[in-house]
Coordinates of C-alpha atoms and ligand atoms in Angstrom, one line a residue:
M1 CA 14.4 -12.8 -9.8
S2 CA 11.8 -10.9 -7.8
N3 CA 8.3 -9.8 -8.8
Q4 CA 9.3 -6.2 -8.5
E5 CA 12.1 -6.5 -11.1
L6 CA 9.7 -8.3 -13.4
V7 CA 7.0 -5.6 -13.0
K8 CA 9.5 -2.9 -13.8
I9 CA 10.5 -4.6 -17.1
L10 CA 6.9 -5.3 -18.1
Y11 CA 5.9 -1.7 -17.5
E12 CA 8.9 -0.5 -19.5
M13 CA 8.0 -2.9 -22.3
A14 CA 4.5 -1.4 -22.4
V15 CA 5.9 2.1 -22.7
L16 CA 8.6 1.1 -25.3
L17 CA 6.0 -0.6 -27.4
E18 CA 3.7 2.4 -27.2
I19 CA 6.6 4.6 -28.2
K20 CA 7.0 2.3 -31.2
E21 CA 3.3 2.7 -31.8
V22 CA 2.6 -1.0 -31.8
A23 CA -1.1 -1.8 -31.5
F24 CA -2.7 -3.6 -28.5
K25 CA 0.5 -5.0 -27.1
P26 CA 1.3 -2.1 -24.8
Q27 CA -2.1 -2.5 -23.0
A28 CA -1.4 -6.2 -22.5
Y29 CA 2.0 -5.6 -21.0
E30 CA 0.6 -2.9 -18.7
R31 CA -2.2 -5.1 -17.5
A32 CA 0.3 -7.9 -16.8
A33 CA 2.6 -5.5 -14.9
Y34 CA -0.3 -4.1 -12.9
S35 CA -1.6 -7.5 -12.1
I36 CA 1.8 -8.9 -10.9
E37 CA 2.6 -5.8 -8.9
S38 CA -0.3 -6.5 -6.6
F39 CA -0.3 -10.3 -7.0
G40 CA 1.4 -11.2 -3.8
E41 CA 2.7 -14.6 -4.9
D42 CA 6.2 -15.1 -6.1
V43 CA 6.1 -15.5 -9.9
A44 CA 9.4 -17.5 -10.0
E45 CA 8.0 -19.9 -7.4
I46 CA 4.8 -20.3 -9.5
Y47 CA 6.8 -21.1 -12.5
K48 CA 8.9 -23.6 -10.6
K49 CA 5.8 -25.4 -9.5
G50 CA 3.6 -25.3 -12.6
G51 CA 5.8 -24.2 -15.6
L52 CA 4.5 -22.0 -18.5
K53 CA 0.9 -23.1 -18.0
A54 CA 0.9 -21.8 -14.4
L55 CA 2.3 -18.4 -15.6
E56 CA -0.6 -18.2 -18.1
D57 CA -3.0 -18.7 -15.2
I58 CA -1.9 -15.5 -13.5
P59 CA -4.6 -12.9 -14.1
G60 CA -3.8 -10.5 -17.0
V61 CA -0.9 -12.7 -18.3
G62 CA -1.4 -14.1 -21.8
Q63 CA 0.7 -16.7 -23.7
G64 CA 3.1 -14.2 -25.3
I65 CA 3.9 -12.5 -22.0
A66 CA 4.1 -15.8 -20.1
E67 CA 6.8 -16.9 -22.6
R68 CA 8.8 -13.7 -22.0
I69 CA 8.5 -14.2 -18.2
E70 CA 9.8 -17.8 -18.7
E71 CA 12.7 -16.5 -20.7
Y72 CA 13.5 -14.0 -18.0
I73 CA 13.4 -16.6 -15.2
K74 CA 15.5 -19.0 -17.3
T75 CA 18.1 -16.6 -18.7
G76 CA 17.9 -13.5 -16.6
R77 CA 17.0 -11.4 -19.6
I78 CA 14.3 -10.7 -22.2
A79 CA 15.8 -10.3 -25.7
D80 CA 12.9 -8.1 -27.0
Y81 CA 13.2 -5.8 -24.1
E82 CA 17.0 -5.3 -24.5
K83 CA 16.5 -4.6 -28.2
L84 CA 13.9 -1.9 -27.5
K85 CA 16.0 -0.5 -24.7
K86 CA 19.0 -0.1 -27.1
E87 CA 16.8 2.1 -29.3
F88 CA 15.6 4.2 -26.3
P89 CA 18.4 4.1 -23.7
V90 CA 16.3 6.1 -21.2
D91 CA 15.2 5.6 -17.6
I92 CA 11.6 5.0 -18.5
S93 CA 10.3 4.1 -15.0
G94 CA 11.9 7.2 -13.5
L95 CA 10.5 9.5 -16.2
M96 CA 7.0 7.9 -16.2
E97 CA 6.6 8.5 -12.5
I98 CA 6.5 12.2 -13.2
E99 CA 3.1 13.7 -13.4
G100 CA 2.2 14.7 -17.0
V101 CA 4.9 12.5 -18.5
G102 CA 3.5 9.7 -20.7
P103 CA 5.0 7.5 -23.4
K104 CA 4.6 10.1 -26.1
M105 CA 6.3 12.7 -23.9
V106 CA 9.2 10.2 -23.1
K107 CA 9.7 9.8 -26.9
K108 CA 9.6 13.5 -27.6
L109 CA 11.9 14.4 -24.7
Y110 CA 14.5 11.9 -25.9
Q111 CA 14.3 12.6 -29.6
E112 CA 14.1 16.3 -29.5
L113 CA 16.1 17.2 -26.4
G114 CA 18.1 14.0 -25.7
I115 CA 16.6 13.8 -22.2
K116 CA 17.2 10.4 -20.6
N117 CA 16.2 10.7 -17.0
A118 CA 14.4 12.8 -14.3
S119 CA 17.4 15.0 -13.4
E120 CA 18.0 15.9 -17.1
L121 CA 14.3 16.7 -17.3
E122 CA 14.6 18.9 -14.3
M123 CA 17.5 20.8 -15.7
A124 CA 15.7 21.3 -19.0
A125 CA 12.5 22.5 -17.2
K126 CA 14.5 25.0 -15.0
A127 CA 16.2 26.3 -18.1
G128 CA 12.9 26.9 -19.8
K129 CA 13.7 24.5 -22.6
L130 CA 10.5 22.5 -22.4
E131 CA 8.3 25.5 -23.4
K132 CA 9.5 25.0 -27.0
L133 CA 8.2 21.5 -27.2
E134 CA 4.8 21.1 -28.8
G135 CA 2.0 20.6 -26.3
L136 CA 4.0 21.9 -23.4
G137 CA 3.8 25.4 -21.8
E138 CA 5.0 27.2 -18.8
K139 CA 2.4 25.6 -16.6
S140 CA 3.6 22.1 -17.5
E141 CA 7.1 23.0 -16.6
E142 CA 5.9 24.1 -13.2
R143 CA 3.9 20.9 -12.8
I144 CA 6.9 18.7 -13.8
L145 CA 9.2 20.5 -11.4
K146 CA 6.7 20.1 -8.5
S147 CA 6.2 16.5 -9.3
I148 CA 10.0 15.8 -9.4
S149 CA 10.4 17.3 -6.0
F150 CA 7.5 15.3 -4.6
L151 CA 9.0 12.1 -6.0
R152 CA 12.4 12.9 -4.5
Q153 CA 10.8 12.9 -1.0
S154 CA 9.6 9.3 -1.4
Q155 CA 12.7 8.1 -3.2
G156 CA 14.4 5.1 -1.8
R157 CA 11.2 4.1 0.1
F158 CA 9.2 1.0 -0.7
V159 CA 5.5 0.4 -0.4
L160 CA 5.0 -2.0 2.5
G161 CA 2.2 -4.0 0.9
F162 CA 4.3 -4.7 -2.2
I163 CA 7.4 -5.9 -0.4
L164 CA 6.0 -7.6 2.6
P165 CA 5.5 -11.0 0.9
T166 CA 9.2 -11.1 -0.2
V167 CA 10.6 -10.0 3.2
R168 CA 8.3 -12.4 5.1
K169 CA 9.8 -15.2 3.1
I170 CA 13.2 -14.1 4.3
V171 CA 12.3 -14.1 7.9
D172 CA 10.4 -17.4 7.6
S173 CA 13.5 -19.1 6.1
L174 CA 15.6 -17.8 9.0
R175 CA 13.1 -19.1 11.4
A176 CA 13.3 -22.5 9.8
L177 CA 17.1 -22.8 10.6
P178 CA 17.8 -25.1 13.5
E179 CA 20.4 -22.6 14.8
V180 CA 17.7 -19.9 15.1
K181 CA 15.7 -19.7 18.2
R182 CA 13.7 -16.6 17.2
A183 CA 13.6 -14.2 14.3
E184 CA 11.6 -11.0 14.2
F185 CA 11.1 -7.9 12.1
A186 CA 12.0 -4.6 13.8
G187 CA 11.9 -1.0 12.4
S188 CA 9.3 0.4 10.2
I189 CA 8.1 -3.0 9.1
R190 CA 7.2 -4.0 12.6
R191 CA 5.4 -0.7 13.0
M192 CA 3.6 -1.5 9.8
Q193 CA 4.4 1.9 8.3
E194 CA 3.1 2.8 4.8
T195 CA 6.5 2.8 3.3
V196 CA 9.8 1.3 4.5
G197 CA 13.4 2.5 3.9
D198 CA 15.2 -0.7 4.9
L199 CA 14.5 -4.0 6.5
D200 CA 15.6 -4.7 10.1
I201 CA 15.7 -8.3 11.3
L202 CA 16.7 -9.5 14.8
V203 CA 17.6 -13.0 15.5
I204 CA 18.3 -15.0 18.7
S205 CA 21.0 -17.6 18.1
N206 CA 24.1 -18.9 19.8
K207 CA 25.7 -19.6 16.4
P208 CA 25.8 -16.2 14.8
S209 CA 28.2 -17.1 12.0
K210 CA 26.0 -19.9 10.8
V211 CA 23.0 -17.5 10.6
M212 CA 25.1 -14.9 8.7
D213 CA 26.4 -17.4 6.2
F214 CA 22.9 -18.7 5.5
F215 CA 21.5 -15.1 5.2
M216 CA 24.2 -13.9 2.8
K217 CA 23.5 -16.8 0.5
M218 CA 19.8 -16.4 0.3
P219 CA 18.4 -16.1 -3.3
E220 CA 16.8 -12.8 -2.4
V221 CA 20.2 -11.2 -1.7
Q222 CA 21.9 -9.3 -4.5
E223 CA 25.1 -8.1 -2.8
I224 CA 26.8 -7.9 0.6
I225 CA 27.3 -4.4 1.9
A226 CA 29.0 -5.2 5.3
K227 CA 29.6 -8.4 7.0
G228 CA 30.3 -8.6 10.8
Q229 CA 30.2 -11.0 13.6
T230 CA 26.7 -10.2 14.8
K231 CA 25.5 -7.7 12.1
T232 CA 25.3 -8.1 8.4
S233 CA 24.0 -5.7 5.8
V234 CA 23.0 -6.6 2.3
R235 CA 21.2 -5.2 -0.7
L236 CA 18.2 -7.3 -1.7
N237 CA 17.2 -8.0 -5.3
I238 CA 14.2 -5.8 -4.8
G239 CA 16.6 -2.9 -4.4
M240 CA 16.1 -2.5 -0.6
D241 CA 18.8 -2.9 2.0
A242 CA 18.4 -5.4 4.9
D243 CA 20.2 -5.6 8.2
V244 CA 20.3 -8.8 10.3
R245 CA 21.5 -8.6 13.9
V246 CA 22.1 -11.7 16.0
L247 CA 21.6 -11.3 19.7
P248 CA 21.8 -13.2 23.0
P249 CA 18.4 -13.9 24.6
E250 CA 19.0 -11.7 27.7
S251 CA 19.0 -8.5 25.6
F252 CA 16.6 -9.5 22.9
G253 CA 13.7 -7.5 24.3
A254 CA 15.9 -4.4 24.6
A255 CA 17.1 -4.7 21.0
L256 CA 13.6 -5.4 19.8
Q257 CA 12.4 -2.3 21.6
Y258 CA 15.3 -0.1 20.3
F259 CA 15.3 -1.2 16.7
T260 CA 11.5 -1.1 16.5
G261 CA 11.7 2.6 17.3
D262 CA 10.7 4.8 16.0
K263 CA 13.5 7.2 16.7
Y264 CA 11.3 9.8 18.4
H265 CA 9.6 7.2 20.5
N266 CA 13.0 6.0 21.6
I267 CA 14.3 9.4 22.5
A268 CA 11.2 10.1 24.6
L269 CA 11.6 6.7 26.3
R270 CA 15.2 7.3 27.1
E271 CA 14.4 10.6 28.8
I272 CA 11.9 8.9 31.0
A273 CA 14.5 6.3 31.9
I274 CA 17.0 9.0 32.8
K275 CA 14.5 10.8 35.0
K276 CA 14.0 7.5 36.9
G277 CA 17.7 7.1 37.4
Y278 CA 18.2 4.4 34.7
K279 CA 20.0 4.1 31.5
L280 CA 18.3 2.6 28.4
N281 CA 20.0 1.4 25.3
E282 CA 19.8 -1.5 22.8
Y283 CA 21.4 -3.8 25.3
G284 CA 19.0 -3.2 28.1
L285 CA 17.7 -1.1 31.0
F286 CA 20.5 -0.5 33.5
K287 CA 20.7 0.9 37.0
G288 CA 24.4 1.8 37.2
E289 CA 26.1 -1.2 35.7
K290 CA 23.4 -3.6 36.6
L291 CA 21.0 -4.9 33.9
I292 CA 17.5 -4.7 35.4
A293 CA 15.4 -5.5 32.3
G294 CA 16.2 -6.6 28.7
K295 CA 14.8 -10.0 28.0
T296 CA 11.4 -8.8 26.9
E297 CA 10.0 -5.5 25.8
E298 CA 7.2 -5.9 28.3
E299 CA 9.6 -5.8 31.3
I300 CA 11.3 -2.7 30.0
Y301 CA 8.1 -0.8 29.6
K302 CA 6.9 -2.1 33.0
K303 CA 10.0 -0.9 34.8
L304 CA 9.4 2.5 33.2
G305 CA 5.8 2.6 34.5
M306 CA 4.1 1.8 31.3
E307 CA 1.9 -0.8 29.7
L308 CA 3.3 -2.5 26.6
M309 CA 2.0 -0.7 23.5
E310 CA 1.5 -2.1 20.0
P311 CA 4.4 -1.3 17.6
E312 CA 2.0 0.6 15.3
L313 CA 1.5 3.3 18.0
R314 CA 5.2 4.0 18.6
T315 CA 5.7 7.4 17.1
N316 CA 5.8 9.7 20.1
H317 CA 2.4 11.1 19.3
G318 CA 0.8 10.6 22.7
E319 CA 1.2 6.9 23.2
I320 CA 3.8 7.3 25.9
E321 CA 1.5 9.5 28.0
A322 CA -1.4 7.1 27.4
A323 CA 0.8 4.2 28.5
L324 CA 1.9 6.0 31.6
T325 CA -1.7 6.6 32.6
G326 CA -3.2 3.3 31.5
K327 CA -5.2 4.9 28.7
L328 CA -3.9 3.1 25.7
P329 CA -6.6 2.4 23.1
K330 CA -7.6 -1.2 22.5
L331 CA -6.8 -1.3 18.8
I332 CA -8.8 -3.0 16.1
G333 CA -7.3 -6.5 15.6
Y334 CA -6.0 -8.0 12.4
D335 CA -8.9 -10.6 12.5
D336 CA -11.7 -8.2 13.2
L337 CA -13.1 -7.4 9.8
K338 CA -16.2 -9.3 8.7
G339 CA -16.8 -7.6 5.4
D340 CA -15.2 -5.6 2.6
L341 CA -17.1 -2.6 1.2
Q342 CA -15.1 -1.8 -1.9
V343 CA -14.9 -4.6 -4.5
Q344 CA -14.6 -4.2 -8.3
T345 CA -15.5 -6.9 -10.7
D346 CA -15.2 -7.6 -14.4
W347 CA -18.3 -5.5 -15.0
T348 CA -15.8 -2.7 -15.0
D349 CA -12.0 -2.7 -14.4
G350 CA -11.8 -5.7 -12.1
E351 CA -10.2 -9.0 -13.2
N352 CA -12.8 -11.4 -11.8
S353 CA -16.5 -12.1 -11.9
I354 CA -18.9 -11.4 -9.0
K355 CA -19.0 -15.0 -8.2
E356 CA -15.2 -15.4 -8.2
M357 CA -14.8 -12.4 -6.0
A358 CA -17.4 -13.7 -3.5
E359 CA -15.7 -17.0 -3.3
A360 CA -12.2 -15.5 -2.8
A361 CA -13.6 -13.2 -0.1
K362 CA -15.1 -16.2 1.7
K363 CA -11.9 -18.1 1.5
Q364 CA -10.2 -15.1 3.2
G365 CA -12.7 -15.5 6.0
L366 CA -15.1 -12.7 5.2
E367 CA -18.8 -12.9 5.7
Y368 CA -19.9 -10.3 3.2
I369 CA -18.7 -8.1 0.3
L370 CA -20.2 -5.0 -1.3
I371 CA -19.9 -4.9 -5.1
T372 CA -18.8 -1.4 -6.1
D373 CA -18.1 -1.1 -9.7
H374 CA -17.3 2.3 -11.2
T375 CA -20.0 4.5 -12.8
K376 CA -20.5 5.9 -16.2
S377 CA -18.4 9.1 -16.2
L378 CA -15.3 6.9 -15.6
A379 CA -15.5 5.9 -19.3
M380 CA -12.1 4.3 -19.5
T381 CA -13.2 1.5 -17.0
G382 CA -16.5 1.0 -18.8
G383 CA -18.3 2.6 -15.9
L384 CA -21.9 1.4 -15.4
D385 CA -24.9 3.6 -16.1
E386 CA -28.3 3.3 -14.4
K387 CA -29.5 0.6 -16.7
K388 CA -26.4 -1.5 -16.2
L389 CA -26.5 -1.0 -12.5
M390 CA -30.0 -2.4 -12.4
K391 CA -28.9 -5.3 -14.5
Q392 CA -26.0 -5.9 -12.1
M393 CA -28.4 -6.0 -9.2
V394 CA -30.3 -8.8 -10.9
E395 CA -27.1 -10.7 -11.6
I396 CA -26.0 -10.3 -7.9
D397 CA -29.3 -12.0 -6.8
K398 CA -28.6 -14.8 -9.3
V399 CA -25.0 -15.3 -8.1
Q400 CA -26.2 -15.1 -4.4
K401 CA -28.2 -18.3 -5.0
Q402 CA -25.1 -20.1 -6.3
V403 CA -22.8 -19.3 -3.4
S404 CA -23.3 -20.0 0.3
G405 CA -21.6 -18.7 3.4
I406 CA -21.1 -15.2 2.0
K407 CA -23.5 -12.3 1.6
I408 CA -23.1 -10.3 -1.6
L409 CA -24.3 -6.7 -1.1
K410 CA -25.2 -4.3 -3.9
G411 CA -23.3 -1.1 -4.1
S412 CA -21.5 1.3 -6.4
E413 CA -18.4 3.5 -6.5
V414 CA -20.2 6.6 -7.8
N415 CA -18.3 9.5 -9.3
I416 CA -18.6 12.8 -7.7
N417 CA -19.0 15.4 -10.4
K418 CA -17.2 18.7 -10.4
D419 CA -20.0 20.4 -8.7
G420 CA -20.5 17.8 -6.0
T421 CA -23.5 16.1 -7.7
L422 CA -23.3 12.4 -8.6
D423 CA -23.2 10.8 -12.0
I424 CA -26.1 8.3 -11.2
D425 CA -29.7 9.3 -10.5
E426 CA -31.1 9.2 -7.0
E427 CA -33.7 6.7 -7.8
T428 CA -31.1 4.1 -8.8
L429 CA -28.8 4.9 -5.9
A430 CA -31.7 4.5 -3.4
K431 CA -32.0 0.9 -4.6
L432 CA -28.5 0.0 -3.6
D433 CA -27.6 -1.4 -0.2
V434 CA -24.6 0.8 0.3
V435 CA -23.3 3.7 -1.9
G436 CA -19.6 4.8 -1.9
A437 CA -18.8 8.1 -3.6
A438 CA -15.4 9.1 -4.9
V439 CA -13.5 11.8 -6.8
H440 CA -12.0 10.5 -10.0
S441 CA -11.7 13.6 -12.1
N442 CA -10.8 17.3 -11.9
F443 CA -8.2 16.7 -9.3
N444 CA -6.6 20.1 -9.7
M445 CA -9.3 22.3 -8.0
P446 CA -8.6 25.0 -5.4
E447 CA -8.9 23.7 -1.9
A448 CA -12.1 25.6 -1.1
D449 CA -13.9 24.3 -4.2
M450 CA -12.7 20.7 -3.7
T451 CA -13.8 20.8 -0.1
A452 CA -17.2 22.1 -1.0
R453 CA -17.5 19.6 -3.8
I454 CA -16.9 16.6 -1.5
I455 CA -19.1 18.0 1.3
R456 CA -22.0 18.4 -1.1
A457 CA -21.6 14.7 -2.0
M458 CA -21.6 13.7 1.6
E459 CA -24.8 15.7 2.2
N460 CA -26.5 13.5 -0.3
P461 CA -28.8 11.2 1.8
N462 CA -27.9 8.2 -0.5
V463 CA -24.1 8.5 -0.1
D464 CA -23.0 6.2 2.8
I465 CA -19.3 6.2 2.5
L466 CA -16.7 8.5 1.1
F467 CA -14.1 6.3 -0.7
H468 CA -10.4 7.1 -0.7
P469 CA -11.1 10.6 0.6
T470 CA -7.9 12.4 -0.5
G471 CA -7.1 10.6 -3.7
R472 CA -3.4 10.3 -3.1
I473 CA -1.3 7.4 -4.5
I474 CA 1.9 6.8 -2.6
K475 CA 5.0 7.7 -4.6
R476 CA 2.8 8.6 -7.6
R477 CA 0.2 11.2 -6.9
E478 CA -0.2 13.9 -4.2
P479 CA -3.6 14.2 -2.5
Y480 CA -5.9 16.8 -3.9
K481 CA -6.1 20.0 -2.0
L482 CA -8.7 19.4 0.7
D483 CA -9.6 20.8 4.1
M484 CA -9.7 17.6 6.1
D485 CA -11.0 19.3 9.3
K486 CA -14.0 20.4 7.4
V487 CA -14.5 17.1 5.7
I488 CA -14.3 15.3 9.1
K489 CA -16.8 17.7 10.6
A490 CA -19.2 17.2 7.6
A491 CA -18.8 13.4 8.0
K492 CA -19.9 13.7 11.6
R493 CA -22.8 16.0 10.8
T494 CA -24.1 14.0 7.8
K495 CA -23.3 10.5 9.3
T496 CA -21.1 9.7 6.3
V497 CA -18.5 7.0 6.8
L498 CA -14.9 7.7 5.8
E499 CA -13.0 5.0 4.1
I500 CA -9.5 3.7 4.7
D501 CA -8.7 2.3 1.3
A502 CA -6.3 -0.6 2.0
F503 CA -4.8 -0.9 -1.4
P504 CA -1.0 -0.8 -0.6
D505 CA -0.2 2.4 -2.4
R506 CA -3.4 4.2 -1.5
L507 CA -3.8 3.8 2.3
D508 CA -6.3 6.7 2.1
L509 CA -7.2 8.0 4.7
K510 CA -3.8 8.3 6.2
D511 CA -3.1 7.6 9.8
E512 CA -3.3 11.1 11.2
H513 CA -6.6 11.8 9.5
A514 CA -8.0 8.5 10.6
R515 CA -7.1 9.4 14.2
K516 CA -8.7 12.8 13.9
A517 CA -11.9 11.2 12.5
V518 CA -12.0 8.6 15.2
G519 CA -11.4 11.2 17.8
D520 CA -14.4 13.2 16.5
G521 CA -16.7 10.1 16.6
V522 CA -16.7 9.6 12.8
K523 CA -17.0 6.0 11.7
L524 CA -14.5 4.3 9.3
A525 CA -14.8 1.5 6.8
I526 CA -11.6 -0.5 5.9
D527 CA -11.9 -1.8 2.3
S528 CA -9.4 -3.6 0.0
D529 CA -10.4 -1.8 -3.2
A530 CA -9.9 -5.3 -4.7
H531 CA -9.6 -5.4 -8.5
S532 CA -8.8 -9.1 -8.5
A533 CA -9.4 -12.2 -6.3
G534 CA -5.9 -11.9 -4.8
H535 CA -6.5 -8.5 -3.4
F536 CA -8.5 -9.2 -0.3
K537 CA -5.3 -9.8 1.5
F538 CA -4.6 -6.1 1.3
L539 CA -7.1 -5.6 4.1
E540 CA -4.2 -6.2 6.4
F541 CA -2.6 -2.9 5.4
G542 CA -5.8 -1.0 5.9
I543 CA -6.1 -2.4 9.4
A544 CA -2.5 -1.4 10.1
Q545 CA -3.4 2.1 8.9
A546 CA -6.4 2.2 11.2
R547 CA -4.3 0.9 14.1
R548 CA -1.8 3.7 13.5
G549 CA -4.8 6.0 13.6
W550 CA -5.7 4.6 17.1
A551 CA -9.0 3.1 15.8
E552 CA -10.8 0.5 17.8
K553 CA -13.1 -2.2 16.6
K554 CA -16.2 -0.1 17.4
D555 CA -15.0 2.7 15.1
V556 CA -15.0 0.5 12.0
I557 CA -18.4 -0.4 10.5
N558 CA -17.3 -3.5 8.7
T559 CA -16.3 -5.2 11.9
R560 CA -20.1 -5.8 12.4
P561 CA -22.2 -8.5 10.9
W562 CA -23.8 -7.2 7.6
E563 CA -27.3 -6.6 8.9
E564 CA -26.0 -4.6 11.8
M565 CA -23.6 -2.7 9.5
L566 CA -26.5 -1.7 7.2
R567 CA -28.6 -0.5 10.1
S568 CA -25.7 1.7 11.3
L569 CA -25.6 3.7 8.0
K570 CA -27.2 7.1 7.6
Ligands
DGT1 P1 13.0 3.2 7.8 O1 14.0 2.1 7.7 O2 13.4 4.5 7.3 O3 11.7 2.8 7.2 O4 12.6 3.4 9.3 P2 13.1 2.7 10.6 O5 12.3 3.2 11.8 O6 13.1 1.2 10.4 O7 14.5 3.3 10.8 P3 16.0 2.6 10.8 O8 16.0 1.4 10.0 O9 16.9 3.7 10.4 O10 16.3 2.3 12.3 C1 15.7 1.3 13.0 C2 15.3 1.7 14.4 O11 16.5 2.0 15.1 C3 14.5 3.0 14.5 O12 13.1 2.8 14.3 C4 14.8 3.4 15.9 C5 16.3 3.1 16.0 N1 17.1 4.2 15.7 C6 17.7 4.5 14.6 N2 18.4 5.7 14.7 C7 18.2 6.1 15.9 C8 18.6 7.3 16.7 O13 19.3 8.2 16.1 N3 18.2 7.4 18.0 C9 17.5 6.4 18.6 N4 17.1 6.6 19.8 N5 17.0 5.4 17.9 C10 17.4 5.2 16.6
CA2 CA1 14.3 0.2 8.8
CA3 CA1 18.0 -0.2 9.5
ZN4 ZN1 -11.9 4.8 -6.9

């Protein structure tokens, strides 16, 4: 069993119970699903170690749901779920991903039109059948069709941050084999791309068959797709395919280079090799028949006249030219962050208290955090008004006295109103150490209006950081329409910091915008957007995003000690 499978069932349970109009339970299942999705630790493993009690200790998981999880781990099924699914034999997850489709709609679509999945919904929308449904019009048909085509683009891809714990375990168990000298990720995972299509693992061993046998029998493997002497392909439980290749040491570097890619980087590299009279492939760099480099990536790049570049840069977007002229950026490192400037607590929609968040951040090695709960117009999260914000500042002072070794800064994630004003008064904002502003409503504005709205917020002297600037959620929600060139220019002019929200399915700014911002001298902040104590580890994915955006340590304000960071703000 994997966390992902469990999450899917819990989400579907929530929707099925809501369709049945059961009170309270749907929210509980949704909370549990959301919490486990971003939890990071293997739930089956937790159960193995601590039983039912340990399951109940997972944030958002109560006794009833813990028992269902136990049932699933023990028997591979949940009886309640299967019963509900018989009544509603529809692809709930697939339908719910579509914008504008909620539990009520799923029910209506099935009961009135017999629609069971996204492609049936697409056909019905194209045939104009949805217009007849109550509460739906021509506009919603259009939106549904647009959303389906957006989802199709990201289909079959997995959010890196959600699958990385699982696939790291696979590589770690391979590394632990005595027959394995070395095992490494290649492909999009090594490049730390936002999403990955399949997993590529390279192994050095002189006993390939032993490695393959072990790999195929791993508990994470669902079925074998192709088995060969030196390459095996499988489908993992999480639904993703994985390739393992076993190589001899003399061509490991060449294989690592080739299978790390990306494809466009490889093609450009091969052309350079040809120009120099060489041949480059996954077995090595050759002059005629003679292998002249292949053991390490470094010697291959060196022979081609280049410094070795970090995998995150390898996309053929200028890194080759930079490497040829010794102008590669010195990327921000994975240990360079000293603080986290977007942290939610149980004052709004976070799971943990201010103190628990501070302690978790300290454990992760951070020196400071900024508490940024939502504000009042985000009513569903219990957003704070001016009075509650003042109360929270007093509480932070109190908690600060109880914890050592971590500075707790006072902040807020203020809503940007439709007209670009904020939903908290200036007097209160001025009392905070750092203010982040963000759009959480009216996503569907024309580009010019949305751009003006955001720029107006950036012009506010109290707004220090623009949080998750484009509002996208990978595989779920497209960014709102925004002129990023103008936003970046305004950030420069107003000295507003742009955030890279590191939450695995946000990664907002995306890499190309981060690179543009950095190139224009705009400062970035990399924040976890933690909603529970386990989320600080997501900073890794924000750093990866920044690295793919060519950001250096100096470009990111929370690499600085907190006092210096504060001084650098507008
Ligand atoms: P993914 O799996 O879609 O997230 O992305 P990758 O980059 O992991 O792609 P994958 O798994 O298809 O292939 C792994 C690497 O193999 C890729 O990054 C570069 C190399 N490669 C694949 N196809 C080609 C090709 O047609 N030409 C060249 N030169 N290299 C290729
Ligand atoms: Ca791949
Ligand atoms: Ca592959
Ligand atoms: Zn937000």
